[in-house]
Structure formats: C-alpha cells, structure tokens
Coordinates of C-alpha atoms in Angstrom, one line a residue:
X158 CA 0.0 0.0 0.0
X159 CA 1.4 3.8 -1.2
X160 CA 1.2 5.3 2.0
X161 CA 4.4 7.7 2.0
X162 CA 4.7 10.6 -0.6
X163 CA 7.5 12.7 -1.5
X164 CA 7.2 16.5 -3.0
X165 CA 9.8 17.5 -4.7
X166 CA 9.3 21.3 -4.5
X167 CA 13.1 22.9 -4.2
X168 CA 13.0 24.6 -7.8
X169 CA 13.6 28.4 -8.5
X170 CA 10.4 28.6 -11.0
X171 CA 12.0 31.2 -13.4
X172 CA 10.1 30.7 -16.2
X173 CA 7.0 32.0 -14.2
X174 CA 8.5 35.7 -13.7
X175 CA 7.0 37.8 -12.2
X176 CA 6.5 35.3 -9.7
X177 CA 9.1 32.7 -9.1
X178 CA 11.3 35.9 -7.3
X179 CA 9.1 35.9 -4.9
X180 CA 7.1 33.0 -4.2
X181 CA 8.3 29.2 -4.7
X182 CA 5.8 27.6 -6.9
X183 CA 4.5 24.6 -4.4
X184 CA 3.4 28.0 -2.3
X185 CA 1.5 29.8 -5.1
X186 CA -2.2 30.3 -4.6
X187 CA -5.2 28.2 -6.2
X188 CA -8.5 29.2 -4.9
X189 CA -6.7 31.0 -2.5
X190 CA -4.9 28.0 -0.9
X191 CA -1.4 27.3 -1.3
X192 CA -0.6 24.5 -4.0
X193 CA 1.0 22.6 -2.1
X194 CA -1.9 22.4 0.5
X195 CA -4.5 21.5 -2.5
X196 CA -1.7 18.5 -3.3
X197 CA -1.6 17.3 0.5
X198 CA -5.1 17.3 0.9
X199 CA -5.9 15.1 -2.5
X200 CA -3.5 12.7 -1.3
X201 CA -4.6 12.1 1.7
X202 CA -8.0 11.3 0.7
X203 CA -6.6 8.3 -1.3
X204 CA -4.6 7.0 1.5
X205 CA -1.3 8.4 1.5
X206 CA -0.6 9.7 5.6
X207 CA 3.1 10.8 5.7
X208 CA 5.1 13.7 3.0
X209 CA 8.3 14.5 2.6
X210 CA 8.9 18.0 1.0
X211 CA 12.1 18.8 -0.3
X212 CA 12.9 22.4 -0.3
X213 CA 15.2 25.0 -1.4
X214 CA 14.1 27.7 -2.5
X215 CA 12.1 30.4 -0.3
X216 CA 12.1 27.5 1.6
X217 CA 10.3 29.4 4.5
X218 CA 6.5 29.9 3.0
X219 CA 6.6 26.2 2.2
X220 CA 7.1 25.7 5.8
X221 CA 4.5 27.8 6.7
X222 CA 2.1 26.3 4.3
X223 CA 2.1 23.0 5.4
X224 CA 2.8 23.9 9.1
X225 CA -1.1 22.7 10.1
X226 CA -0.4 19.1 8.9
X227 CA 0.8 17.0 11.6
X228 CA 2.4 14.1 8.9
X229 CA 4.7 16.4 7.3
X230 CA 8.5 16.7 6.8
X231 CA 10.4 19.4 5.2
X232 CA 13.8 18.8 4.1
X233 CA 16.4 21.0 2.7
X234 CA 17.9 20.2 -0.9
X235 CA 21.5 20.1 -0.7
X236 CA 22.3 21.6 -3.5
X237 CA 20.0 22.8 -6.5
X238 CA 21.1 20.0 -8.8
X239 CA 17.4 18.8 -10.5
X240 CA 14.8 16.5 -9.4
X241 CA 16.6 13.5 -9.2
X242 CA 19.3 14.2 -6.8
X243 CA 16.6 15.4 -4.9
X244 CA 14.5 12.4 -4.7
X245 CA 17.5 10.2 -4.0
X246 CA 18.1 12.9 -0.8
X247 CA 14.5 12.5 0.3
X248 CA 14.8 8.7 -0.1
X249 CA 17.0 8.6 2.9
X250 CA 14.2 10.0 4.9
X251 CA 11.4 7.4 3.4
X252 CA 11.2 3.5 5.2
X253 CA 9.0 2.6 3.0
X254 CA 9.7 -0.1 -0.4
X255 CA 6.9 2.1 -2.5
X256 CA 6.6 5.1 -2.5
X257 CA 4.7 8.0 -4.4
X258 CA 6.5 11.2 -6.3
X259 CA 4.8 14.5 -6.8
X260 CA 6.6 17.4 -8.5
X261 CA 5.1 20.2 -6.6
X262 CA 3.9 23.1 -9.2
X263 CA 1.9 20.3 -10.4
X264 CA -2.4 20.9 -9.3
X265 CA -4.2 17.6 -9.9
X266 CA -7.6 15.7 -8.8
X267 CA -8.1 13.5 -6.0
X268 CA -9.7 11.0 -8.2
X269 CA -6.7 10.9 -10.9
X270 CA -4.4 10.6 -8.2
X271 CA -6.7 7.9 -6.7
X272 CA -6.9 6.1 -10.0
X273 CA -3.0 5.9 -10.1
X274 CA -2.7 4.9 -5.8
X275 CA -5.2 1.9 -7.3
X276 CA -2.5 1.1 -10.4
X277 CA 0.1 1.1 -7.7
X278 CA -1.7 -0.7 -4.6
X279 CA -2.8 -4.1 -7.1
X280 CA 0.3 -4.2 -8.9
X281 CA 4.2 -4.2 -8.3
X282 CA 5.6 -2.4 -11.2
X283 CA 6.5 1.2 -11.2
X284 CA 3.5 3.6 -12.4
X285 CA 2.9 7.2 -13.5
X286 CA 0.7 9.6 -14.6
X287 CA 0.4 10.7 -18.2
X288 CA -1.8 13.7 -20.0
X289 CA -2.4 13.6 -23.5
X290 CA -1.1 16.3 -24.9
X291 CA -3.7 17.6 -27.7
X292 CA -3.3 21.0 -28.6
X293 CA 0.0 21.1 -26.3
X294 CA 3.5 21.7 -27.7
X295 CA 5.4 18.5 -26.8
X296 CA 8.5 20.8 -27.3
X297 CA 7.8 22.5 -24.0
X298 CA 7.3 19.4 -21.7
X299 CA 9.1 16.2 -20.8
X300 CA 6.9 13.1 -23.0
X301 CA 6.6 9.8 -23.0
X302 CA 5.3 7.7 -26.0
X303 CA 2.7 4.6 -25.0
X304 CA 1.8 1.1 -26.0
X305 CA -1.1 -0.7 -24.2
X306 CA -0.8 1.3 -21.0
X307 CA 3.0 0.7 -20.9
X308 CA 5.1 4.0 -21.3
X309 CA 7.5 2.8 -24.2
X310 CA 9.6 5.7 -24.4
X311 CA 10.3 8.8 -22.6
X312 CA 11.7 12.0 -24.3
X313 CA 12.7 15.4 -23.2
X314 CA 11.4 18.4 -25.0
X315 CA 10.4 16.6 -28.3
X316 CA 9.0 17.5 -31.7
X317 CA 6.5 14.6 -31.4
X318 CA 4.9 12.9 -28.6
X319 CA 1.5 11.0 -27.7
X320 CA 1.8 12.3 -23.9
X321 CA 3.4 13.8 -21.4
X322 CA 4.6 13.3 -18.0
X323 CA 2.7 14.6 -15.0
X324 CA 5.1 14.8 -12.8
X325 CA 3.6 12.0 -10.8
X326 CA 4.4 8.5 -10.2
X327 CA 4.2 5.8 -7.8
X328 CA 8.1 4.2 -7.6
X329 CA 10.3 1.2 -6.1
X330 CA 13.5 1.0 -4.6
X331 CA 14.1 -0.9 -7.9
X332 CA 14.9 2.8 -9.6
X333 CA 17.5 3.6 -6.6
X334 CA 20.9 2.6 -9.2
X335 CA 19.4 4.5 -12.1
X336 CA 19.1 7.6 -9.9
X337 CA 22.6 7.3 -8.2
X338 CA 23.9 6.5 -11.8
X339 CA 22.3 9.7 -13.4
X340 CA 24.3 11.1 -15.9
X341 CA 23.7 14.8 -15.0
X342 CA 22.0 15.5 -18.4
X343 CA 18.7 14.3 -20.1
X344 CA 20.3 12.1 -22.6
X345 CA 17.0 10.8 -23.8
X346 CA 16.6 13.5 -26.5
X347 CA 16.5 13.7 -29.8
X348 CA 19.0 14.8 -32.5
X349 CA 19.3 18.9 -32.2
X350 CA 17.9 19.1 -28.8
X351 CA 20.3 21.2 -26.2
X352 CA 19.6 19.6 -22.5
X353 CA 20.8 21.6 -19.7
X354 CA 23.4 20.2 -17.2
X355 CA 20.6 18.8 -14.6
X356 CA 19.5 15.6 -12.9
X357 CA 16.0 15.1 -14.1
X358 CA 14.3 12.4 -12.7
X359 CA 12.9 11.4 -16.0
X360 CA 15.9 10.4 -17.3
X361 CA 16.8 7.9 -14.7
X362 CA 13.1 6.7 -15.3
X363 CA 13.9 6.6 -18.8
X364 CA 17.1 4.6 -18.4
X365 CA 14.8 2.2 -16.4
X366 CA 12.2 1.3 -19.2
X367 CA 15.9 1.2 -21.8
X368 CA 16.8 -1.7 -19.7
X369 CA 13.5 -3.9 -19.9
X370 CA 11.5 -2.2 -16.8
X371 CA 7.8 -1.6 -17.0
X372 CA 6.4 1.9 -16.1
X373 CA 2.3 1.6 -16.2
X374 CA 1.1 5.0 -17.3
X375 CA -2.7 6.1 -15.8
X376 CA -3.9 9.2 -18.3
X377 CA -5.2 11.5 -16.4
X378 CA -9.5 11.7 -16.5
X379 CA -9.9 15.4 -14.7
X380 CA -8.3 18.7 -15.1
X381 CA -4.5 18.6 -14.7
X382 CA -1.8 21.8 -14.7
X383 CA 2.1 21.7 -14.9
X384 CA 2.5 25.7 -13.2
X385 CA 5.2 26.0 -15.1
X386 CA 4.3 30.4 -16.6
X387 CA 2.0 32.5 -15.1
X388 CA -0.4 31.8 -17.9
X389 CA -0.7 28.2 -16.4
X390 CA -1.6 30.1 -13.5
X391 CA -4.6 31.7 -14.4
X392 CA -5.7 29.0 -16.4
X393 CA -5.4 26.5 -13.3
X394 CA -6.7 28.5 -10.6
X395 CA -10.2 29.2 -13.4
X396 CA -10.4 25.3 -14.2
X397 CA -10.0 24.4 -10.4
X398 CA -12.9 27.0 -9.2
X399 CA -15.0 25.3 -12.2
X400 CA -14.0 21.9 -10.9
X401 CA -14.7 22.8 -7.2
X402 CA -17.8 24.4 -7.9
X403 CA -19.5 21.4 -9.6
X404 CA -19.2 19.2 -6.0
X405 CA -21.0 21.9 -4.6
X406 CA -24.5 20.7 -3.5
X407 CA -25.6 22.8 -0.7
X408 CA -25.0 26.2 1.2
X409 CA -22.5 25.9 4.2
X410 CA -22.8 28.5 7.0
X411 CA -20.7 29.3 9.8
X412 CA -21.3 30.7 13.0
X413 CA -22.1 34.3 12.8
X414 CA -22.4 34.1 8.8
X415 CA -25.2 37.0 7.4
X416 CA -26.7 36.8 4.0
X417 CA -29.4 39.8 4.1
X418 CA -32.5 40.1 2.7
X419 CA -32.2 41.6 -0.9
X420 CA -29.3 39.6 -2.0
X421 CA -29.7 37.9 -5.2
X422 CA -27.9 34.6 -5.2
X423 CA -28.1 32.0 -8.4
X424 CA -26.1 28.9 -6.3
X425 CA -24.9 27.7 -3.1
X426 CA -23.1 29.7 -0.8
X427 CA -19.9 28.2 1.1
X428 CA -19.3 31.6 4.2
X429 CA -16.8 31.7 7.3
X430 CA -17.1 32.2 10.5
X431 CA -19.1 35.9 10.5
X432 CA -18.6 36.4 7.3
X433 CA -21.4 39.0 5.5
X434 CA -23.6 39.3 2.0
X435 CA -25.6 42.7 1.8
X436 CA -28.5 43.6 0.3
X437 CA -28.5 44.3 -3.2
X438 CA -25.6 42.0 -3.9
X439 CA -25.8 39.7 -6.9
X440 CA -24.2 36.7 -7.0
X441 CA -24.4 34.9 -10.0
X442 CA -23.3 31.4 -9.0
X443 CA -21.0 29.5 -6.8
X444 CA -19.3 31.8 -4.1
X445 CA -16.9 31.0 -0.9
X446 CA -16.5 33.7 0.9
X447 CA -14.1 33.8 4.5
X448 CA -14.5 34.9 7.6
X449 CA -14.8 38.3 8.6
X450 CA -15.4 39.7 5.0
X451 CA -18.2 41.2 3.5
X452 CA -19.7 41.8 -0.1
X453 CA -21.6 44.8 0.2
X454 CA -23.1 47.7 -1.5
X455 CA -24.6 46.3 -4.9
X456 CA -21.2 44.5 -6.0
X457 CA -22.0 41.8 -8.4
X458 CA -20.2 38.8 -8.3
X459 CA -19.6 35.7 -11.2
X460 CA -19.8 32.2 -11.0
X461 CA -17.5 30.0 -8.9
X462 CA -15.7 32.8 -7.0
X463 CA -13.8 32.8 -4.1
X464 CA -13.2 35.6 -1.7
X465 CA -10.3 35.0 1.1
X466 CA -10.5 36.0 4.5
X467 CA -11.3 39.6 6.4
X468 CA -11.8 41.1 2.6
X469 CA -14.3 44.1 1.6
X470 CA -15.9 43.7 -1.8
X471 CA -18.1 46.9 -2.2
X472 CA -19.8 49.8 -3.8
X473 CA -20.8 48.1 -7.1
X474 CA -17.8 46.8 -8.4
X475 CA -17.6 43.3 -10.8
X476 CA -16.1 40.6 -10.4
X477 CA -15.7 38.1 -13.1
X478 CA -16.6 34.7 -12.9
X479 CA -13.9 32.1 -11.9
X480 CA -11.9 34.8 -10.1
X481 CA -9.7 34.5 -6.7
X482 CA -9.7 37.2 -4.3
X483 CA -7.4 36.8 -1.3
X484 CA -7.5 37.8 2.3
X485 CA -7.3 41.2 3.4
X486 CA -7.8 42.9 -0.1
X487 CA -10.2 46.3 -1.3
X488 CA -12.4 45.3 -4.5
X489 CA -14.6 48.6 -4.4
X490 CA -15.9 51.4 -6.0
X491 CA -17.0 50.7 -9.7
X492 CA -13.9 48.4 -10.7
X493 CA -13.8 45.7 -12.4
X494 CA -11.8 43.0 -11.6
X495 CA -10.8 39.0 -13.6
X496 CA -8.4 36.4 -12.2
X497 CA -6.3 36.3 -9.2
X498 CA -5.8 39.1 -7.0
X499 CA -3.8 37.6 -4.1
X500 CA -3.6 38.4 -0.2
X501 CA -3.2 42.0 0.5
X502 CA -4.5 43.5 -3.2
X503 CA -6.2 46.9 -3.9
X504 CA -8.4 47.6 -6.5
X505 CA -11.3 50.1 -7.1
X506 CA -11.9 53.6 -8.2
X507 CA -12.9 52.2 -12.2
X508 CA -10.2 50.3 -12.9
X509 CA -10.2 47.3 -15.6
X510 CA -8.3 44.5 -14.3
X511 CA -8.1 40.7 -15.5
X512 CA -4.9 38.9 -14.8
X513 CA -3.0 37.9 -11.7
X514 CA -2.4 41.0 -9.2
X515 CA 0.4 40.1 -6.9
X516 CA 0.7 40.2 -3.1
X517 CA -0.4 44.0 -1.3
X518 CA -0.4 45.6 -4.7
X519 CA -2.1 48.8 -5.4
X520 CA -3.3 49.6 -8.5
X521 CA -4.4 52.9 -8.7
X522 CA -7.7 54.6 -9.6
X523 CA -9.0 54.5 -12.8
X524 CA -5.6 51.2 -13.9
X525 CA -6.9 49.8 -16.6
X526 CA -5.5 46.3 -18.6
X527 CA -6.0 46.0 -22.2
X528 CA -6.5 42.4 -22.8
X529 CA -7.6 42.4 -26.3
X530 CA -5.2 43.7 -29.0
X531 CA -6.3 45.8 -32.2
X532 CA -5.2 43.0 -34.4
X533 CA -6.8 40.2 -32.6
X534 CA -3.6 38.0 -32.4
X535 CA -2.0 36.7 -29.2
X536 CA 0.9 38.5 -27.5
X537 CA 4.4 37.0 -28.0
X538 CA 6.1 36.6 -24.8
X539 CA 9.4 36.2 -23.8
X540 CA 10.5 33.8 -21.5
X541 CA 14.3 33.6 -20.2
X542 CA 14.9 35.2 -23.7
X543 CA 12.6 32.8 -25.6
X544 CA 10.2 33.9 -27.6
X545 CA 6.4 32.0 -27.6
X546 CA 3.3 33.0 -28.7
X547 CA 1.0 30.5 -25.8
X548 CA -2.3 29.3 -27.0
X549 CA -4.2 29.9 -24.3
X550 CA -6.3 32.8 -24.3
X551 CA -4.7 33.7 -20.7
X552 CA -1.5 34.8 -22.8
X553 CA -3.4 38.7 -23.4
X554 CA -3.7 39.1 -19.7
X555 CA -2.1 41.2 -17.2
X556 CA 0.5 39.8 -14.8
X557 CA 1.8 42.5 -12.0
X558 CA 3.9 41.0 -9.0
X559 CA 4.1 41.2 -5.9
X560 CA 4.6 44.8 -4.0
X561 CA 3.5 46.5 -7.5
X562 CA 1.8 49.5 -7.6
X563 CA 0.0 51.9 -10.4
X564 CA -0.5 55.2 -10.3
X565 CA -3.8 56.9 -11.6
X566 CA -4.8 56.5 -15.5
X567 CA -2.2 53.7 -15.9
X568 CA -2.8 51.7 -19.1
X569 CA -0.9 48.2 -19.6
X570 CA -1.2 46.9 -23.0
X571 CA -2.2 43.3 -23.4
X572 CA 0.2 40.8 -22.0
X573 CA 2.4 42.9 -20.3
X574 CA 4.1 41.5 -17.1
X575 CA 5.1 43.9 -14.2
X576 CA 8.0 42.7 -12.0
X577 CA 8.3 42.4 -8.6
X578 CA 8.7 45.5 -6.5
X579 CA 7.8 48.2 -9.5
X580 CA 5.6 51.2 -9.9
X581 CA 4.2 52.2 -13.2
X582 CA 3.5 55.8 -12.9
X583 CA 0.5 58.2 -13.8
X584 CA -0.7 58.2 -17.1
X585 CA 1.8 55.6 -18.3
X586 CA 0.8 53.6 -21.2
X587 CA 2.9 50.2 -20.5
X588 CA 3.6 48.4 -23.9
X589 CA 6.8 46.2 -22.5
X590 CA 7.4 44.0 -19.8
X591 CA 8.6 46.2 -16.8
X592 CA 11.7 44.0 -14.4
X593 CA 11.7 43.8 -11.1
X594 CA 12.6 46.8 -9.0
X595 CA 11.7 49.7 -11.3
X596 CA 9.9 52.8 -12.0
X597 CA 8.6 54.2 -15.0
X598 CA 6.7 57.7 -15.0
X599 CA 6.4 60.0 -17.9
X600 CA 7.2 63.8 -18.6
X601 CA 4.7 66.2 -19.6
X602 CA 5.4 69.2 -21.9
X603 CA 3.6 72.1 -21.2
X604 CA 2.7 74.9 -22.6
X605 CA 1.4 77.8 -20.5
X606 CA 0.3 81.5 -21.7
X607 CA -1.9 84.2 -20.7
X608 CA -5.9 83.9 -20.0
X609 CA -8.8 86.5 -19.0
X610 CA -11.5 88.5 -19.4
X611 CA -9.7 90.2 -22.7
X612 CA -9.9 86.9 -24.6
X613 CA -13.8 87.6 -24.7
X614 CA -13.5 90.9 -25.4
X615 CA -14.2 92.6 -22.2

C-alpha cells in the first residue's frame, strides 16, 4: 500500500517571472490555498498519511504552508542539482519499499491521483501519470510515447509525442541505481535538442524502461496543470474553481455568517465564521466567501468565485466569474476586476483589471489592462529570452507581481508583465514587460500663456 509521498518542490520557477522571485511555486495560490496544500489534501483522501517535501528555494513559506499538517516533513535540498538528486536525498528519509513522487507546481484531482494509488496498490511495477497532450506543444514538456498502457519511451522536450509526464508516479527501490547512476544530463533527447546540465528524474526513469523495466502510465481523466508560466496560473486556478464548484451541492454556513434580505444569489453559498452578504448584492453562481469579510453595496459577483478572508468587496464593483480574491484585499468602488488578486491586493476607483495581481499591490484609480489587442492575435512573450506566442487565451492578460503599484490612468497593454517590486506611474501607457525593481513615470510638456476677461472681449 502507497502510504508515503515525496514532493519535490526545491525549484527556482524562473520561467513564471513575475513570480518565481518571490514566491516558490509549491506556495503559489489556487483558490486561495497554497498548492501545495490542495496537493496534500488530494492525497490524503486516497490514503497516502506521511510527505516529505524537499525544499530550497524560499524554503520558508513552504514551511509555513504545510505547518497545520501534523504528517509532514520538510527537508532542505543540498544543493539545486534537479529533481533526481533530490528524490535520491528525500529517499534517505522514506522507510518505505513504494513510495509515491509528486513534482510540486503540479495541481491535480483527488480522483486521478486515486486512479493511479489503485494502479500502484494491485500491482508491483512502477506507475505514472500521463496527459495527453492535444493541442500542447510537446517541445515544451518532458513526454513519454505509449503502448497498451505501458510507457514505451520517454523524451525530453520533443518535436512529437503522444503524452506527457505529469510529474507523478508511484516508484520502487528498484529505480535507486538508475538515480545514483544519473548522468547529469537528459540524454534521452532527440538529434538537435540542447539539454541543460541537470538531474532530471525522467531520465533515470527513462534509463529504467531502456533496460526492460515496465512503467504503467494512468492518463489522467480530470483537469490537470504543470505551473510552469503564469499563464498556467490563471488557467489553473479558473479550471479548479470550475471543478470545485461542480461538488457543490448545498450552502454551508458558519457561525455568525449574514446573507441579508435583498441579495440575489443563483447557487450555493460556502461563508466563514461571521462572514457578511448585503442587500442588493448579486451573486451569479457559486461563491466562498471567509471569515470576517463582507460583499456589500450592490457589487455583483460571477460564478465560482472565491473571496479569502477579512476582505471588503463593495460599492458596485464586478467581479468576473472564476476569479480569486485573497484575504485582506479592497475590490470597491466601480472596478472591475478577472483572475487572481492575491492576499493584500487593492483595487477600485474604475479600474479594468483581469490577470493575476500580486501580493499587497495597489493599482491605482481609474488602472486599466488591455487584454484584447487591435489585431486580434496573441501577445508574443518572452521567457528567459525565448520567444512563444501561448495558445491559451490567458497569454493577453495582465500579470503584475508582488509589491507592484499603479499610479492613476495607468494603461498596460495586453500581456504585459510587471516585475516584482515596480511602480508604473500616472498616465503611463505600459507596452513592454517592466523588471523587477523599477519605476517608469512620464514627462509632460507644457505649454502655458496668458488667460482673461480680454480673450472675450471685455
């Protein structure tokens, strides 16, 4: 029985700028939990009772995320080598013969990862958890080619590919030589392909199935997200909102919770401990809302929403459906709001916003995001200086990090990305990525002369 899990969540997440500078991925918020607390909780409904986390990076909020779960172990990743060395580390801290792998800026379903526990629990070979990859770019993921449920090949970053790897997998002590024998690249590649100097766990896996061992692959049924870019994001935390709204089935109150007379609500209500709906308040489907906040004043709110804790949602703003609003944040006054705002954010006076808003930013009055360009095309993006064009429609959003602030009028064109610890300044019109730690303001000429009575002929 798979009853030990290890979370390999020690990586710098780059590639998700403006985010990864600040936040480690396992820690990033989906329906305003932490990942890695969505992860833990899936798990343990299928059995698994003890985790090992392997850290690194901003170590310290992964700690903090998982500090309420008794069965949990955080260990520090010597040195930031790849995922291999790292399970190999964690390994020393595991007793038992099977044990389960989760790369942790991966968001799956309980019953995927129950379908896979069942794979693992009636059968002795090694397992994992594949997604077909459709419209995906196999070029951007590590694959693995199937035959008859049996991965046949694994590949990093191909041209072709039937599936790709989730991240997930159920292993053996069998796999121990091929992970101490890693050759420090990803070997299984094909001709062109540059690998980077890393240990990736798929390659050892890989190495595995070259010398006759059988890895079962489970495709995955229910949504599934590699947070790899801040598009992935937005498009997980909307999917999982969908997903969590359809087990809804009743309305959940807590002590103290007010819904007053003259709101308008469509579907079931999940609301903290004194948590408050006003009058005139439209909700137009599934909402959580946490303690000690309040939607008040005639805001209307969209389908499958969630609203963190001691938050104030007011004076007839919008909020779009599918949209996370962390504790302690200001929605008010006529804006208009999409996405993820997270813990801390400020938004009202008219603004336009759909995207992801970072931790205690302040976007100032009248902000407004652009998210659909003249030409109707998505924006290309650069990502450590690679250019891609992402087919998801999340690609045209705004993404502003955390500690960001806007003065008023500020326009950001469609796609841009604000860096950590910047201010775009009054009147701005933002039509490139802005880095970490800056300031951009513009200069207005002037022109000044004389004015009276005389100029209407007195």
């Amino acid at each position: 029985m798979v009853k030990t899990a290890v979370i390999l969540a020690a990586g710098r997440g780059s590639k998700i700028w403006p985010y990864g500078d600040t936040w480690p991925k396992a820690a990033l918020p989906i329906a305003n939990w932490p990942l890695i607390q969505w992860q833990i909780e899936a798990m343990q409904s299928c059995g698994v009772e003890n985790f090992i986390v392997v850290v690194d990076h901003l170590a310290g909020q992964i700690r903090s995320a998982v500090t309420e779960y008794e069965a949990v172990e955080c260990i520090e990743q010597p040195r930031a080598s790849g995922t291999a060395e790292a399970l190999l580390h964690a390994l020393d801290y595991v007793e038992d013969e099977k044990f389960l792998v989760v790369y942790g800026d991966t968001l799956f379903t309980e019953e995927d990862m129950g379908a896979l526990i069942e794979q693992a629990n009636h059968n002795p070979e090694p397992c994992a958890l594949v997604q077909a990859l459709g419209t995906l770019p196999p070029h951007e993921w590590l694959c693995a080619n199937l035959e008859e449920n049996v991965i046949k090949e694994i590949w990093g970053h191909p041209r072709e590919a039937s599936h790709r790897l989730c991240g997930i997998c159920v292993l053996n002590r069998d796999l121990v030589p091929y992970l101490e024998n890693h050759p420090g690249f990803m070997l299984s590649v094909e001709v062109g392909a540059m690998p980077p100097h890393e240990f990736e766990l798929a390659e050892s896996l890989s190495q595995y199935v070259k010398a006759g061992g059988t890895v079962a692959a489970i495709e995955t049924q229910e949504l599934f997200f590699d947070i790899d870019k801040p598009w992935h994001l937005l498009d997980a935390n909307e999917a999982f909102l969908k997903y969590l709204g359809a087990k809804l089935t009743d309305n959940e109150m807590a002590a103290g919770a007010v819904v007053e007379e003259g709101a308008e609500i469509d579907g079931f209500v999940v609301m903290g401990e004194n948590a408050f709906i006003g009058r005139d308040v439209k909700i137009k489907g599934n909402l959580w809302i946490g303690a000690n906040s309040k939607v008040i004043d005639g805001a209307i709110i969209g389908a499958n929403s969630c609203i963190g804790e001691k938050t104030i949602v007011r004076e007839y703003c919008r909020v779009e459906e599918n949209t996370s609003i962390g504790s302690n944040c200001i929605v008010g006054h006529g804006a208009e709001v999409g996405g993820i705002l997270m813990d801390g954010a400020y938004s009202f006076h008219y603004g336009e916003y759909w995207g992801i808003i970072g931790r205690s930013a302040d976007l100032g009055a009248a902000t407004v995001c652009g998210n659909l360009r003249f030409d109707d095309q998505k924006t290309v993006h650069r990502t450590q200086g690679r250019k891609e064009t992402p087919t998801t429609n999340s690609v045209n959003a705004a993404y502003l990090g955390d500690y960001t602030r806007t003065g008023v009028n500020a326009i950001l064109m469609p796609g841009i990305r604000v860096g950590a610890y910047s201010v775009v300044g009054a009147g701005v019109i933002l039509s490139e990525d802005l880095p970490n730690n800056s300031l951009v303001y513009t200069k207005q000429e002037q022109v000044r002369t004389t004015w009276g009575p005389e100029k209407y002929g007195w």
